XYZ file of C-alpha atoms in Angstrom:
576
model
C -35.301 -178.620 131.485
C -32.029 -180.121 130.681
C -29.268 -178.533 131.548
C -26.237 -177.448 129.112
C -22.862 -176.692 128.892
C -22.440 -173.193 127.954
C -19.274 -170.609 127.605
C -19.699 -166.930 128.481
C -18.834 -165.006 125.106
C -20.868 -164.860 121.634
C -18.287 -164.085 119.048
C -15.540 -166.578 121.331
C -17.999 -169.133 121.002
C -18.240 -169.043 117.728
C -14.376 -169.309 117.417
C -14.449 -172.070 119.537
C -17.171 -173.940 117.698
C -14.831 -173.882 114.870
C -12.654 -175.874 117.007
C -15.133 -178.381 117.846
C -17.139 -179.061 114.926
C -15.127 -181.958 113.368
C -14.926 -183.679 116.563
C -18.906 -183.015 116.981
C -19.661 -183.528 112.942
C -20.141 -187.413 113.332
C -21.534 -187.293 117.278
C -24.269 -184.782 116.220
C -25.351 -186.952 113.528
C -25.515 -190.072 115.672
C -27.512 -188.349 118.303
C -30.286 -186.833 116.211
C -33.541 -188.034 117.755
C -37.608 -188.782 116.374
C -40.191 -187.650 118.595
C -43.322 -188.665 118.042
C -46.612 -187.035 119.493
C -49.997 -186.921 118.805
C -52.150 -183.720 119.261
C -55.552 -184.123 120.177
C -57.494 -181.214 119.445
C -61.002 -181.006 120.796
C -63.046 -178.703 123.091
C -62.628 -178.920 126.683
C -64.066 -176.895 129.485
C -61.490 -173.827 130.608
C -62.534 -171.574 133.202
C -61.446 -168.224 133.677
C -62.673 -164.439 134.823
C -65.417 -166.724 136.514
C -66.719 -168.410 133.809
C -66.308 -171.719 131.813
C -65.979 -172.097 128.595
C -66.105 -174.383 126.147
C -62.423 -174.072 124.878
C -60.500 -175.656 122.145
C -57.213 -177.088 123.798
C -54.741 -179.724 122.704
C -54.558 -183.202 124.993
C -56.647 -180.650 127.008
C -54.091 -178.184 127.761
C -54.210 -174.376 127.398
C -51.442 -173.652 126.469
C -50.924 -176.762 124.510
C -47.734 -179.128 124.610
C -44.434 -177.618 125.143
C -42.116 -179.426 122.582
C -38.149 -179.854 123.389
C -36.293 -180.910 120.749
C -32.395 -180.246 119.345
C -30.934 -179.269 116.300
C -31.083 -181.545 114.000
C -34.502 -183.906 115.762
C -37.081 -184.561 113.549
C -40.840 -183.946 114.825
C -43.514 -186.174 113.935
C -47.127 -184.903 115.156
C -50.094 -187.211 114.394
C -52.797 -183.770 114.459
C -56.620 -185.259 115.331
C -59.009 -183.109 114.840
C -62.097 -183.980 117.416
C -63.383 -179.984 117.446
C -66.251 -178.195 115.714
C -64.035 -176.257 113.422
C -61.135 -177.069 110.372
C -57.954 -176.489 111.605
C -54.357 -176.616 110.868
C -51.092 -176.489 112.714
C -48.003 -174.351 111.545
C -44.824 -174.522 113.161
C -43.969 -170.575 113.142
C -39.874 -170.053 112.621
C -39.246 -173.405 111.282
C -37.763 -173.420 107.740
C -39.144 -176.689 106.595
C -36.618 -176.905 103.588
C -38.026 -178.303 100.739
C -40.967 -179.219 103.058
C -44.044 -176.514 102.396
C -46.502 -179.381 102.887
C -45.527 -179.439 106.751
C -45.908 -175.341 107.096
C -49.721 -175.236 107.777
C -51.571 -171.940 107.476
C -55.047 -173.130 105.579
C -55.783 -172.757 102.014
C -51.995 -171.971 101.428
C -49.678 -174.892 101.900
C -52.345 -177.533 102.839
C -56.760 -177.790 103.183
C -57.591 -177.915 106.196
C -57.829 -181.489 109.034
C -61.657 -181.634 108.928
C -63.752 -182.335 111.931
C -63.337 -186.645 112.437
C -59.864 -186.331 110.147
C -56.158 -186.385 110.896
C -53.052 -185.234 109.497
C -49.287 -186.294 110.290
C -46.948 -182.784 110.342
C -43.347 -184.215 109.678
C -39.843 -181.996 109.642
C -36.937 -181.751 110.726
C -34.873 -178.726 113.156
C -32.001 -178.010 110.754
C -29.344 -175.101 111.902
C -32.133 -173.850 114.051
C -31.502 -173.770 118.308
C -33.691 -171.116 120.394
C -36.923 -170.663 121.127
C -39.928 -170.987 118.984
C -43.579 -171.782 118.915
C -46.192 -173.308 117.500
C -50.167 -172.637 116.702
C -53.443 -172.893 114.695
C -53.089 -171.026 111.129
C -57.079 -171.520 111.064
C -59.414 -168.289 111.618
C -59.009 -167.362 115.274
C -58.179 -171.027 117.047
C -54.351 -169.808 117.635
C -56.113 -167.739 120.580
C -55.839 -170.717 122.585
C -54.213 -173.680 120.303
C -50.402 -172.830 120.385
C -47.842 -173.905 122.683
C -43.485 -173.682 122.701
C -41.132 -175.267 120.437
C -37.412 -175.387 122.009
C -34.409 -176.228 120.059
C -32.137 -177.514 122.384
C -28.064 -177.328 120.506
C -26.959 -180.252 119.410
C -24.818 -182.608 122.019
C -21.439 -180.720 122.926
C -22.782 -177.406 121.303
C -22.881 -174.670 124.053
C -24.760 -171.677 124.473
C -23.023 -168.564 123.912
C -24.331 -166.877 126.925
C -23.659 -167.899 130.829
C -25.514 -170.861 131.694
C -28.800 -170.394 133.447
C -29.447 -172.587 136.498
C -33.189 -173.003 135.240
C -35.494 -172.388 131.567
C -38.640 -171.062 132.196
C -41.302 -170.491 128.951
C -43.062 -166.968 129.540
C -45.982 -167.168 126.723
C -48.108 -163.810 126.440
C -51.613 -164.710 125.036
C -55.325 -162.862 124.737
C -57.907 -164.577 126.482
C -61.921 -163.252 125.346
C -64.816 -164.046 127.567
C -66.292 -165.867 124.704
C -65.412 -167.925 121.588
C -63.122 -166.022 119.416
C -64.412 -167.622 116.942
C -67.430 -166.332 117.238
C -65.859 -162.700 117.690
C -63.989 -163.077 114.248
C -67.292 -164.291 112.512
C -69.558 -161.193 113.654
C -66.583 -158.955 112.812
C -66.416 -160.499 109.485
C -70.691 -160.487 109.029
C -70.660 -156.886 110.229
C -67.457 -155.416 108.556
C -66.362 -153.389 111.758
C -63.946 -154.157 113.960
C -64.080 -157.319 116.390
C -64.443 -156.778 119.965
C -60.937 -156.139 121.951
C -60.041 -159.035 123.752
C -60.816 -159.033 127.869
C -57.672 -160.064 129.610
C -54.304 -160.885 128.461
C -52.419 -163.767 129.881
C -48.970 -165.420 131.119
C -48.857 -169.105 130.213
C -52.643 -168.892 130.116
C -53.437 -167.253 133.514
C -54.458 -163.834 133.447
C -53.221 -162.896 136.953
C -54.301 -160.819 140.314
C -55.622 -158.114 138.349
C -58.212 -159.732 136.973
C -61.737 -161.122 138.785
C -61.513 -164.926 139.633
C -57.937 -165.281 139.120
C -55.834 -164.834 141.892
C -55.660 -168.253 142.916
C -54.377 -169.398 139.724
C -51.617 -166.563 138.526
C -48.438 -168.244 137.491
C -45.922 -168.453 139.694
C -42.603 -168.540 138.560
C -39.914 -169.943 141.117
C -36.092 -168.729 141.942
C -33.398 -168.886 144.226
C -31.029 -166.056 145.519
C -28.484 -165.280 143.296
C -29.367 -167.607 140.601
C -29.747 -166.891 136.762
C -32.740 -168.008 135.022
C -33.294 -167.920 130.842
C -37.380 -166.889 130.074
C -38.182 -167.817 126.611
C -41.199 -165.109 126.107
C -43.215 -166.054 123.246
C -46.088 -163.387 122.209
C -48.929 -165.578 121.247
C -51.277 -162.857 121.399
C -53.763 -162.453 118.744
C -53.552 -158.627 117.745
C -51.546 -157.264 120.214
C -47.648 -155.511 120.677
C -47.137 -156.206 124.289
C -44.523 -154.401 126.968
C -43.034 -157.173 129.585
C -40.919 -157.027 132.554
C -40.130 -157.854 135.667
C -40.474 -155.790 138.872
C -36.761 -154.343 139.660
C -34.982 -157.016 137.609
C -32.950 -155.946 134.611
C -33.576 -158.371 131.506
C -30.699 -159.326 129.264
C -31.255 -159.882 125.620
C -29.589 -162.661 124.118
C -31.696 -163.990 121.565
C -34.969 -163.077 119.413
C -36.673 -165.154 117.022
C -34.690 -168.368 117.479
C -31.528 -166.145 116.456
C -28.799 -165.190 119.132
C -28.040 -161.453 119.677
C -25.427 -159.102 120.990
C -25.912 -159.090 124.827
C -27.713 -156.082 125.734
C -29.490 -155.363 129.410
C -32.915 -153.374 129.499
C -35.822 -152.959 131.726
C -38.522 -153.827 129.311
C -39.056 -155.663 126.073
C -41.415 -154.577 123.291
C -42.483 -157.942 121.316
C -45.033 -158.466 118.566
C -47.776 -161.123 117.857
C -45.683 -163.814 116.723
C -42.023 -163.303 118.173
C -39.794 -164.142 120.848
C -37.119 -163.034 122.760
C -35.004 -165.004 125.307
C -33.408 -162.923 128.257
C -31.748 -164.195 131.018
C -32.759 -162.555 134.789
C -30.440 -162.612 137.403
C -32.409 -163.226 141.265
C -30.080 -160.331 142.955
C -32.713 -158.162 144.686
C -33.744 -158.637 148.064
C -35.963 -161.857 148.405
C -39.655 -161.129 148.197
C -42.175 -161.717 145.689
C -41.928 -159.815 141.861
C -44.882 -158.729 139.955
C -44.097 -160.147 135.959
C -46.000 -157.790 134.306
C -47.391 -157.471 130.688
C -49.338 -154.531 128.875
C -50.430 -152.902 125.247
C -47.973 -151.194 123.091
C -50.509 -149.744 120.890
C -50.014 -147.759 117.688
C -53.070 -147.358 115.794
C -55.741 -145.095 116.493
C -57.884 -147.621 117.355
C -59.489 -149.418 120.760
C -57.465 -151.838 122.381
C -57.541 -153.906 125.797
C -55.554 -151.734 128.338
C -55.770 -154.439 131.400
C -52.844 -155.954 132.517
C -51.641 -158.813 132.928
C -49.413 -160.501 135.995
C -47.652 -163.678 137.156
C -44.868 -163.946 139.756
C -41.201 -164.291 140.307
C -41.208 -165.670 143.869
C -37.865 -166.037 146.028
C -37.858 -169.323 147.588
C -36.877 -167.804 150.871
C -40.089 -165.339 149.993
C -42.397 -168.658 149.906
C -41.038 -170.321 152.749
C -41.724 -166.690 154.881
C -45.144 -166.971 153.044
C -46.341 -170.620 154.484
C -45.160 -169.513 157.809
C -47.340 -166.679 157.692
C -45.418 -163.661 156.778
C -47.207 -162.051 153.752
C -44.964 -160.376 150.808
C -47.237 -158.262 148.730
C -45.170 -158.918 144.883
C -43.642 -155.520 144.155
C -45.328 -153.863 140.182
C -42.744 -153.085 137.479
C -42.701 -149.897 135.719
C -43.864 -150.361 132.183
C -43.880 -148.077 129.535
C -46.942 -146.164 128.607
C -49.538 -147.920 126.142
C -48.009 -145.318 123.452
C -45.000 -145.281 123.966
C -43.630 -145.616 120.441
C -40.114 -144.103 121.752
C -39.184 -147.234 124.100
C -40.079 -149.616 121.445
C -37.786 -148.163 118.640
C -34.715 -147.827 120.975
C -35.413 -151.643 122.287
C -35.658 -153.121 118.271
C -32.448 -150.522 117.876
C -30.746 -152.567 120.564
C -30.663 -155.680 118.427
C -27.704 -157.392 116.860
C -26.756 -160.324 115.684
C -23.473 -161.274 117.777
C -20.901 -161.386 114.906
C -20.194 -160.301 111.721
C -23.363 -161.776 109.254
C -23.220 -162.837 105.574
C -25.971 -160.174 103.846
C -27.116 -160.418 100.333
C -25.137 -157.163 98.742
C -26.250 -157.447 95.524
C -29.736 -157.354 95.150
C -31.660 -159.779 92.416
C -35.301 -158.603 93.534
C -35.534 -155.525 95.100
C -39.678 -155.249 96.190
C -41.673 -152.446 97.742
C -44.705 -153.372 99.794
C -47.179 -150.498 101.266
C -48.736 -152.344 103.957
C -52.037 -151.138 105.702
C -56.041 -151.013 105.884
C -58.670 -149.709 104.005
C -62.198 -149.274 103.509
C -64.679 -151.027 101.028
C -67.383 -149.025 100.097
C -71.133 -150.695 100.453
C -73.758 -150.120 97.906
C -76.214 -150.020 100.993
C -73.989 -148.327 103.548
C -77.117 -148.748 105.959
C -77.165 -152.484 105.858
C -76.050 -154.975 108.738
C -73.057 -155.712 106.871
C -71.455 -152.369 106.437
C -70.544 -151.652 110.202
C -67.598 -149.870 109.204
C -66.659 -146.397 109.719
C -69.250 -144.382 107.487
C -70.934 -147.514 106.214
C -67.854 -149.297 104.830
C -66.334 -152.402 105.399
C -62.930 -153.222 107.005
C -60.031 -154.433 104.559
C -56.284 -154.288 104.509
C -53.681 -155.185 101.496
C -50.130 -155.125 100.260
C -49.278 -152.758 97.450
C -53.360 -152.348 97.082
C -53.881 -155.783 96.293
C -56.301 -157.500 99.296
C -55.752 -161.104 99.267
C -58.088 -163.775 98.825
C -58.011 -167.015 100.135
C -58.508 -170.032 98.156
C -61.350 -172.261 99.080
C -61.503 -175.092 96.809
C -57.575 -176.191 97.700
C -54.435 -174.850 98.749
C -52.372 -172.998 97.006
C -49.173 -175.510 96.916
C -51.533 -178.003 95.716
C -52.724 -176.306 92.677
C -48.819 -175.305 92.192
C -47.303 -178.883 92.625
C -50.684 -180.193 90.326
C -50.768 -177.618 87.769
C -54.218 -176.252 88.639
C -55.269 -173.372 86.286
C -57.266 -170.027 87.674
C -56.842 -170.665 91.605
C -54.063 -167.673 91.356
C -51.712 -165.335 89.453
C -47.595 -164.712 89.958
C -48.358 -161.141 88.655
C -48.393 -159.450 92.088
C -46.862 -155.991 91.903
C -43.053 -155.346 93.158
C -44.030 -151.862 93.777
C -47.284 -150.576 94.605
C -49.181 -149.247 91.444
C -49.601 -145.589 92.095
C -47.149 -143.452 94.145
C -48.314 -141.318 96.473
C -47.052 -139.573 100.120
C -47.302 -143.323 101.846
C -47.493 -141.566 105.667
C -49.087 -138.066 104.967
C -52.929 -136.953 104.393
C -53.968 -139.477 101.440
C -56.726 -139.031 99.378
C -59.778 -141.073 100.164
C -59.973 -142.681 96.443
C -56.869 -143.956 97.199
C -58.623 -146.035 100.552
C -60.218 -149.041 98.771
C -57.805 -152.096 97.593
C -58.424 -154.509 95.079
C -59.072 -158.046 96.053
C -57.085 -160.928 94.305
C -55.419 -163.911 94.910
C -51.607 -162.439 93.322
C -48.706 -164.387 94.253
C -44.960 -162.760 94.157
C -42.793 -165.081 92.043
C -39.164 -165.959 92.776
C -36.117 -167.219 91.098
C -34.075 -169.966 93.654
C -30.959 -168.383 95.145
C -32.117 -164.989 94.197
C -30.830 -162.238 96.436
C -33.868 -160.138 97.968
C -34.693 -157.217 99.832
C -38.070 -155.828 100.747
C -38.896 -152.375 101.994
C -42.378 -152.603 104.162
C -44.006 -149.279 104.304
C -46.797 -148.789 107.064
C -49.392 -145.779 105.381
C -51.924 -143.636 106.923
C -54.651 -144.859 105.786
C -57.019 -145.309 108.280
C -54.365 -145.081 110.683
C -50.496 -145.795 110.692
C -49.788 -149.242 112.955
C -47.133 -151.386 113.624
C -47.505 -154.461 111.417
C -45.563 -157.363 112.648
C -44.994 -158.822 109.218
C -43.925 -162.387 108.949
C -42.764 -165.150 105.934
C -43.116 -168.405 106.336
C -40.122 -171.074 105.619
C -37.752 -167.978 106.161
C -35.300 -166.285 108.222
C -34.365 -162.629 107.338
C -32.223 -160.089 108.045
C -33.573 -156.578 109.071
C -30.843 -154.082 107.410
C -32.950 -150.944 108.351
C -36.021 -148.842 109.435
C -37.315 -145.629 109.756
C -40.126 -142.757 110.279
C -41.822 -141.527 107.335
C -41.878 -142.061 103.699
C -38.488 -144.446 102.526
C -36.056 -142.648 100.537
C -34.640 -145.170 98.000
C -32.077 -142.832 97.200
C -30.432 -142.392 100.781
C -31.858 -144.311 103.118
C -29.989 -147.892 101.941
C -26.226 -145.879 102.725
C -27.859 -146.135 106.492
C -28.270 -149.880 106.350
C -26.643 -152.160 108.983
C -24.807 -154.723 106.487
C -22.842 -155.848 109.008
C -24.273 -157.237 112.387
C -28.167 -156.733 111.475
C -30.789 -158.819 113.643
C -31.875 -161.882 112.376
C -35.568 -162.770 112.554
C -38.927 -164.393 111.204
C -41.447 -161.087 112.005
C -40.659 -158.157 112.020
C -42.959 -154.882 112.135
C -43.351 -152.001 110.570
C -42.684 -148.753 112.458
C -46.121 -146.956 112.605
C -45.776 -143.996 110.115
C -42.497 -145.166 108.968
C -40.391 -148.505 107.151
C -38.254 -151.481 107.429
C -35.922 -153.132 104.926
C -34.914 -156.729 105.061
C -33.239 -158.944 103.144
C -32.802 -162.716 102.233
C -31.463 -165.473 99.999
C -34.794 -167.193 98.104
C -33.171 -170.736 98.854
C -36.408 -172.523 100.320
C -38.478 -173.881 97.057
C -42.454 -173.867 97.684
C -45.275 -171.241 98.206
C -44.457 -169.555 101.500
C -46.940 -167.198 103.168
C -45.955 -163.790 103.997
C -48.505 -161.991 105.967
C -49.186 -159.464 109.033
C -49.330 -161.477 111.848
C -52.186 -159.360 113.672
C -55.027 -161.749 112.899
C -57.654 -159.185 112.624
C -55.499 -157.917 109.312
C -55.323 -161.617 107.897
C -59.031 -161.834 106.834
C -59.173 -158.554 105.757
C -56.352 -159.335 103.378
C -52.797 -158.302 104.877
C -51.492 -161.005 102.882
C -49.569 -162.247 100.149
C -47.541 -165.553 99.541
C -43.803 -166.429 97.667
C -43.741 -168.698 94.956
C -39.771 -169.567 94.954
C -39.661 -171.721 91.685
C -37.410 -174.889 92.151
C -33.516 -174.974 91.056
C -31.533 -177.115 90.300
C -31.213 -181.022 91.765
C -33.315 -182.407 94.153
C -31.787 -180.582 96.909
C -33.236 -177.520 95.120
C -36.643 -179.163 94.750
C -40.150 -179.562 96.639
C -40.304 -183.000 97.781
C -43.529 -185.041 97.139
C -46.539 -184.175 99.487
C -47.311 -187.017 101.521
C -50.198 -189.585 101.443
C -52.305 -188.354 103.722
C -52.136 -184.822 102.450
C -55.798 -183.670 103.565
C -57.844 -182.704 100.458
C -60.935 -179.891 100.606
């Protein structure tokens, strides 16, 4: 990793940057960078828990590429597809202004790179430093086809936290002992629920816990007294995960590619589809330190309770090691698998480090109730009504399940003026009221499947309340929206009140982020500025909901000027 100048203080960095930017305006400019890779994606062999499999990779690495980039770099990513399956690449974080045919998630922005095809994903970083990630947006493939994205500041920017002597990416993934896409396809034959994964994993390795895997846990060097930055990334399919570090404190200085009020903690919470960089100072006694990660789980509802390890290893510890003094790595104390408590007062914690420009007045103010359901079979006895009671799975927003296109994308019908591929009628509010997080009635269970799209004015000012419901069984939904950033103003337990709840929002320092989830039984509130034009997913980023229809998608109408305005898609554009 390269190293970086860095000063000590958030908000006096930011002061100071003041200072600096006219004599780093024209350098910052001059130093933006291309890169230019190509992403093979094809099946490789991958062995773990003692068997090989026949694994889709990229350039035969699981995880795939780590990309390092700064502010300002353009990517350009030649994607060949040489697998079995369609597939696309998103770029999860990234707010490709103006640029929705770069985003990736299938049927939505782009059709799919079919088997023998390519397709060039180019964009630029703009205002965007921290740690993101990358990953399939087709069926199940981001199980193993993802990898990190880290924005480097531009030359002469510093970090506004101490400088770490080392970077280290900490990437939390699910690992099944079989295709997942053949887990996702029974699951969707069947209508139940897919089979829980078998191991979770730290940069693809599930650790000493696990059979066959000892040899290869990853091992994650330090030095006394030194201060490292882990940028943990939860790749995870369907899965809230607990992480830390055996007797190490973690500080939290940035989630989501957003910097944060310093705060120190034992344990993170993070969802399918964040991160969160801390910094770890090496000030215990040198040995070797269990990295730990397990379930936070809030639905009523199996779920893999193994856990996974790698470890923090002293350098004195390794040297002892190879001379034949054993240290057995020391476990962390994580929280329980339940532990909805922990996880509240961690996303509590979070701050952005100064004083934050929030939309006050509101253009669009929309209310999504997000959660499952249950369609009911006319033959609940057949093969394909595994459900509970002989139903089918399903989830929706505001009752509406979405549907996924299949004869083209959604932007492409948009930018071409395709009739009857979908409707901007979706609901703002859901279309009966009813007690969201109490005992609701079962003809209230079943959604209605469309393909409804939520239209938006450019530069109009919106919030959106996210309301988990019991139905089937509260969860925490880590919702996320493509091509956007947001600010979470407030959450809660139970039902929202519209009427007092808002006086409680945090309009002043919230967190900024690109997922966020839903208490389970309760709310959260965010709020943005609809600046990006294009069709933008927004969607719970447990893939188990995303079939079923935890989806919807923005359509934020072009302004004014062509900085307001989609640019053209490009040539090679694959077509369905």
């Amino acid at each position: 990793m390269e190293p970086h100048i860095l000063s000590a203080k958030p908000c006096t960095f930011y002061l100071f940057s003041c200072i600096l930017l006219i004599f780093a305006f024209l350098a910052s400019f001059a130093s933006a960078a291309i890169h230019y890779h190509e992403f093979v994606i094809e099946a490789k062999p991958v062995k773990r828990l003692c068997r090989t499999h026949s694994t889709i990779t990229v350039n035969g690495q699981y995880p795939g590429p780590t990309l390092e980039v700064r502010d300002g770099d353009t990517l350009v990513i030649k994607a060949i597809n040489k697998a079995r399956y369609n597939v696309t690449l998103h770029w999860h974080g990234v707010r490709q202004l103006r640029n929705p045919w770069a985003d990736g998630p299938e049927y939505v922005t782009q059709c799919p790179i079919q088997p023998g095809r390519s397709y060039t994903y180019q964009f630029t970083i703009q205002n965007q430093e921290g740690t993101l990630w990358w990953h399939a947006h087709s069926k199940w493939l981001r199980a193993t086809v993802h990898g990190a994205l880290i924005i480097y500041p531009k030359l002469g920017s510093p970090y506004p936290f101490p400088m770490p002597k080392r970077e280290m990416p900490v990437i939390l993934g699910e690992w099944w002992d079989r295709d997942p896409m053949d887990v996702l396809k029974l699951a969707l034959f069947t209508g139940g629920a897919p089979n829980v994964s078998d191991a979770y994993t730290i940069n693809g390795q599930p650790g000493d816990l696990y059979r066959c895997s000892s040899k290869e846990t990853a091992m994650y060097p330090v030095e006394a007294g030194e201060t490292v930055l882990l940028r943990i990334i939860n790749s995870a399919l369907n899965q809230e995960l607990y992480f830390g570090v055996a007797n190490h404190k973690l500080t939290v200085v940035a989630v989501d590619a957003s910097y944060t009020k310093p705060f120190t903690t034992n344990a993170i919470m993070i969802a399918p589809g964040q991160t969160t960089d801390v910094l770890l100072t090496a000030d215990q006694p040198p040995a070797r330190y269990y990295m730990a990660a397990h379930a936070y789980n809030t639905a009523n509802a199996a779920f893999d309770n193994t856990t996974t390890t790698a470890i923090l290893e002293y350098e004195s510890a390794h040297y002892s090691a190879k001379g034949g003094k054993s240290f057995k790595p020391i476990f962390p104390q994580l929280p329980g698998f339940n532990d909805t408590a922990t996880a509240t007062a961690f996303t509590a914690q979070l701050r952005s480090p100064c004083k934050v420009k929030v939309p006050i007045e509101i253009d669009e103010s929309l209310f999504f109730t997000v959660g499952l359901g249950l369609i009911n079979c006319k033959n609940p006895n057949s093969p394909r009504c595994q459900g509970p009671n002989g139903t089918r799975f399903a989830a929706s927003i505001n009752n509406v399940s979405f549907v996924f296109p299949r004869s083209t994308s959604l932007m492409q019908a948009y930018y071409q003026g395709q009739p009857r591929v979908f409707t901007s009628d979706f609901p703002p509010v859901p279309p009966i009221q009813f007690d969201y997080t109490g005992n609701v009635s079962r003809g209230l269970w079943q959604p209605v499947k469309g393909t409804k799209l939520v239209k938006l004015k450019f530069g109009s000012k919106v919030q959106i309340v996210f309301q988990d419901t019991s139905i089937v069984t509260v969860e925490d939904h880590p919702m996320h929206i493509h091509g956007y950033d947001f600010y979470v103003v407030g959450s809660g337990f139970g039902n929202f009140d519209p009427k007092n709840d808002p006086a409680k929002f945090n309009l002043v320092d919230p967190p900024r982020r690109n997922t966020i989830g839903t208490p389970p039984g309760g709310w959260v509130a965010i709020r943005f500025v609809a600046d990006n034009p294009g069709i933008w997913l927004l969607h719970c980023h447990i893939d188990t909901h995303l079939p079923w229809g935890l989806a919807t998608a923005l359509l934020v109408e072009n302004g004014v000027g062509k900085l307001q305005t989609v640019q053209p898609p490009p040539l090679d554009l694959p077509q369905c």
